[in-house]
mmCIF file of C-alpha atoms in Angstrom:
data_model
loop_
_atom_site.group_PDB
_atom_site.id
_atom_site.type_symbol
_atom_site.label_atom_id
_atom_site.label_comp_id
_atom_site.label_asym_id
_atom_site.label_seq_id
_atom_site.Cartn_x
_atom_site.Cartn_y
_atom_site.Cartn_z
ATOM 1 C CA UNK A 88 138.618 133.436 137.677
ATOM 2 C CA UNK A 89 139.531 130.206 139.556
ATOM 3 C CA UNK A 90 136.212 128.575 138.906
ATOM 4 C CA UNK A 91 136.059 129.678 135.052
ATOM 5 C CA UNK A 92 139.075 127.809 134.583
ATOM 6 C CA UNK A 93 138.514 124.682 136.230
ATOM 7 C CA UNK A 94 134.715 124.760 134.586
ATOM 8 C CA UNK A 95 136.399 125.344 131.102
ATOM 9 C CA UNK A 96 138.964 122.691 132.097
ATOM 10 C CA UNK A 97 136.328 120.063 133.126
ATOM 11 C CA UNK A 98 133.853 120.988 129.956
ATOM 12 C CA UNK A 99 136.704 120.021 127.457
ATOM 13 C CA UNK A 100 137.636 116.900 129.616
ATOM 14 C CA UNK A 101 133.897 115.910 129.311
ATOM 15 C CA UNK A 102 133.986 117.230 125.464
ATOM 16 C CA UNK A 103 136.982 115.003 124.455
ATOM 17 C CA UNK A 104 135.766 111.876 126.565
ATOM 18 C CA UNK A 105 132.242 111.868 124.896
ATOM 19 C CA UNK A 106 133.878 111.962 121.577
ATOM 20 C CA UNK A 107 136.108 108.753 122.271
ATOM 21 C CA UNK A 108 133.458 107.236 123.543
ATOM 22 C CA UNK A 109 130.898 107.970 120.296
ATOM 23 C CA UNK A 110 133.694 107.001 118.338
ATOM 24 C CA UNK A 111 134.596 103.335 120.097
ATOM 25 C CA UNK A 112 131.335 102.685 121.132
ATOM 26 C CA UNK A 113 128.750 104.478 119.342
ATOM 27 C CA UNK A 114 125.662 106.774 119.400
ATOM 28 C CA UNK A 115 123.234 104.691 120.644
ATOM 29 C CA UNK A 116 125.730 103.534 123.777
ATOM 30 C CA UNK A 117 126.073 106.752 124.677
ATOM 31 C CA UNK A 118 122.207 107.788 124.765
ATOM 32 C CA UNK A 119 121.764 104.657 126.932
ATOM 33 C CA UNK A 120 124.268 105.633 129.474
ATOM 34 C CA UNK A 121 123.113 109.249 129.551
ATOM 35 C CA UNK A 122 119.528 107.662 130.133
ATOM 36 C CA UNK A 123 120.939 105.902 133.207
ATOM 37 C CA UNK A 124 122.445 108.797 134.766
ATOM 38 C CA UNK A 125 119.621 110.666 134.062
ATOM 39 C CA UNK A 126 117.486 107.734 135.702
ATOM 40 C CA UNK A 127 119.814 107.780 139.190
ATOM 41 C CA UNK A 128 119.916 111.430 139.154
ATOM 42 C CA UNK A 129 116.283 111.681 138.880
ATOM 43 C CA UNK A 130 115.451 109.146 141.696
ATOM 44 C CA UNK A 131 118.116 111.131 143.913
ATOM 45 C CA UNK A 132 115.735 113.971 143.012
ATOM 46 C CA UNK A 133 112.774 112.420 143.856
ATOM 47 C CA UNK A 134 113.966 111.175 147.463
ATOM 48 C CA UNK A 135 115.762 114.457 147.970
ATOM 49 C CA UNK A 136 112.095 116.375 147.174
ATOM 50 C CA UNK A 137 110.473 113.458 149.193
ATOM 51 C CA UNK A 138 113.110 114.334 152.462
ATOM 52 C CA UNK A 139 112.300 118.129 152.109
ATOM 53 C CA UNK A 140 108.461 118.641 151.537
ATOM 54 C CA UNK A 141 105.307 116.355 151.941
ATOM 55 C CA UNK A 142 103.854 115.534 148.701
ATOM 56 C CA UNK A 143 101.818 112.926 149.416
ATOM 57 C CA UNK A 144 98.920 114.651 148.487
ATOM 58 C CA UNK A 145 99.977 116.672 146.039
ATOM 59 C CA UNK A 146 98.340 116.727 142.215
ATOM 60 C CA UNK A 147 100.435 116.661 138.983
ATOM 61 C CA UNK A 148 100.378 120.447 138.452
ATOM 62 C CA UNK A 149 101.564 120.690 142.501
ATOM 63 C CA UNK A 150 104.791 118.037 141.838
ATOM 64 C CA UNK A 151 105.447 119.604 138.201
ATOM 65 C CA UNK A 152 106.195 123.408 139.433
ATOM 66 C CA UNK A 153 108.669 121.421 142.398
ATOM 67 C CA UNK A 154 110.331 119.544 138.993
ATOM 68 C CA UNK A 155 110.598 122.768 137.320
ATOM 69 C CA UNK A 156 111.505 125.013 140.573
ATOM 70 C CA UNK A 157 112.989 122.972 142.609
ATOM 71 C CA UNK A 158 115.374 120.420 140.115
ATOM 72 C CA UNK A 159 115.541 122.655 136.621
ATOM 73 C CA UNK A 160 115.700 126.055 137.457
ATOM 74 C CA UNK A 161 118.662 125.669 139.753
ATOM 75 C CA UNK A 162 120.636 124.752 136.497
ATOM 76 C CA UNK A 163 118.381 127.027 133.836
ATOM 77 C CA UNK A 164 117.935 129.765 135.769
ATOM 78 C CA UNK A 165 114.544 130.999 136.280
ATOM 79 C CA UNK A 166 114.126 132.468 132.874
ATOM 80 C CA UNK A 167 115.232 129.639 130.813
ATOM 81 C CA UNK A 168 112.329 127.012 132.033
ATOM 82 C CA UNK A 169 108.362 127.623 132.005
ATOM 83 C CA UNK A 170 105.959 125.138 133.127
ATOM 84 C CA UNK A 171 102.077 125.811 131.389
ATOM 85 C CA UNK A 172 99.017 123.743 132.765
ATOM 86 C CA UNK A 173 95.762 122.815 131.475
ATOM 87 C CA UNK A 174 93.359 120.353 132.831
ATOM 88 C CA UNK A 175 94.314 117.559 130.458
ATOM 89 C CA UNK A 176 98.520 117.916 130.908
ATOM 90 C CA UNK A 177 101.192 120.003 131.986
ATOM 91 C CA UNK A 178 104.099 121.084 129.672
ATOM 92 C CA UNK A 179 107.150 121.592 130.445
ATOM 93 C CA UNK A 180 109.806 124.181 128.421
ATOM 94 C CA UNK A 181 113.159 124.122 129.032
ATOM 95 C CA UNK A 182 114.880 127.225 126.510
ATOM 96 C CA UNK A 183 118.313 127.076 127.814
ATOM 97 C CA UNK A 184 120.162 124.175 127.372
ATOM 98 C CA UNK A 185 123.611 124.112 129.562
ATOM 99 C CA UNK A 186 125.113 121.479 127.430
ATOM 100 C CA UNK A 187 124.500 124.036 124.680
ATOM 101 C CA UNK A 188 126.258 126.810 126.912
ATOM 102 C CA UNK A 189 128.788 124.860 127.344
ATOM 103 C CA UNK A 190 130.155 124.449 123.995
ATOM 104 C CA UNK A 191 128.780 121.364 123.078
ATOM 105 C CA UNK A 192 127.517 119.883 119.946
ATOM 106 C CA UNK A 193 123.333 118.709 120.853
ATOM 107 C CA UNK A 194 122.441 117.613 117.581
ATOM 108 C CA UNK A 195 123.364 113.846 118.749
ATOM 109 C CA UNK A 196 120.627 114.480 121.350
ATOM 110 C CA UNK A 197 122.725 112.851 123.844
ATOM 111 C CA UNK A 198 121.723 115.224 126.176
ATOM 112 C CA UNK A 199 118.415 115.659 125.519
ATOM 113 C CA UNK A 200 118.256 111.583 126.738
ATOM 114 C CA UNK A 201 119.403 112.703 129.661
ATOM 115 C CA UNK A 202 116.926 115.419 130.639
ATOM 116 C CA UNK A 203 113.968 113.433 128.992
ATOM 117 C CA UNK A 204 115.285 110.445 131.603
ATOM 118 C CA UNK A 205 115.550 112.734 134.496
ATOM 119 C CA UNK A 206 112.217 114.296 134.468
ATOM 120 C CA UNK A 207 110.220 111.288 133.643
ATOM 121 C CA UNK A 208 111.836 109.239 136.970
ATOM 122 C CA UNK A 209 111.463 111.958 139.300
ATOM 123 C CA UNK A 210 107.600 111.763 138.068
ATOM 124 C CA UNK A 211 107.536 108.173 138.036
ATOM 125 C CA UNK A 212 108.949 108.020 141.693
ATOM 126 C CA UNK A 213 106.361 110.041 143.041
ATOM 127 C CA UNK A 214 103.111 109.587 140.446
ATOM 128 C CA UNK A 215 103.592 105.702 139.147
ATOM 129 C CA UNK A 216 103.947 104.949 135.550
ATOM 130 C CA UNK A 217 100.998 105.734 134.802
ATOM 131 C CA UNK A 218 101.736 109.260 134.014
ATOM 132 C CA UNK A 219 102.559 109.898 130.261
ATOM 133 C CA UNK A 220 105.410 112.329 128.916
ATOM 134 C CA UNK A 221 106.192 112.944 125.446
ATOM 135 C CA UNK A 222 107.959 114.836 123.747
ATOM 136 C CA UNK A 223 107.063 117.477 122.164
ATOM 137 C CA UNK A 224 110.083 119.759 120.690
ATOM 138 C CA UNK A 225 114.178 119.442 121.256
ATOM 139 C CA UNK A 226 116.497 122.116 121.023
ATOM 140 C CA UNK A 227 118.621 119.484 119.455
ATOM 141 C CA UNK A 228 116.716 118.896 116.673
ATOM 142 C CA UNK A 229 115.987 122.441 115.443
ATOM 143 C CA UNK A 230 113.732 123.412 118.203
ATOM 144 C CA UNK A 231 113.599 126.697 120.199
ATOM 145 C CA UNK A 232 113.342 124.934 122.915
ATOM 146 C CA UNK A 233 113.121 121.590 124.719
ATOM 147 C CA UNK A 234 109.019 121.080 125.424
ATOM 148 C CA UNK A 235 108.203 117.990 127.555
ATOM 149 C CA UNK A 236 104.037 117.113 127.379
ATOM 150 C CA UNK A 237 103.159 115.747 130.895
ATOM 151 C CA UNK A 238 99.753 113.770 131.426
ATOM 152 C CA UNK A 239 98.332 110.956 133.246
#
């Protein structure tokens, strides 16, 4: 009961603050700072995946199920993320979207910057920038689901 209230307490806290912010400094701000955080928490991803296995070797399919298992599940839950592969790419669906749990209004897509930032460092840390992602569908935009399109 503890926890509930402190995680309601800190989602309206987080609610209100984006709000200000959209309103004094605008959509596009916020997308760009939600792309930065994405971008450091991605790269503590990567080195975090680095420290625990050897992927040195490892192909796109191999690092993609550690992206989905190892740094979207945990927050998903199993159910609510899917990775397919083919020969040419790898895709990536996320269904649940914990912003969208929580309360808050997607449509803005502010989080959807976020997780689109997050995925493609942890990728670019360990595969270059050579590797590709687009997007395919948002959640925020009317979408079942959030469907990143990996390929190199």
């Amino acid at each position: 009961m503890e926890a509930e209230r402190i995680y309601k307490f800190s989602g309206n806290v987080f609610k209100n603050v984006i709000a200000r912010l959209e309103e004094t400094m605008g959509a596009g701000t916020i997308r760009a700072v939600f792309r930065l955080v994405g971008k450091d928490l991605g790269k503590r991803a990567a080195e975090r995946i680095k420290n625990e296995q050897e992927i040195s070797n490892y192909t796109l399919g191999e690092f993609a199920k550690i992206i989905v298992y190892d740094v979207i599940a945990p927050v998903t839950g199993n159910d609510g993320v899917m990775l397919r592969e083919s020969p040419e790419n790898i895709e990536i669906d996320i269904s649940v979207c914990p912003f969208e749990k929580m309360g808050f209004d997607i449509s803005n897509k502010f989080y959807c910057t976020y997780t689109e930032s997050l995925i493609e460092t942890v990728i670019e840390e360990k595969l270059g920038k050579e590797v590709i992602i687009k997007i395919n569908s948002l959640k925020s935009a009317g979408g079942d689901k959030c469907s990143f399109q990996i390929s190199k």
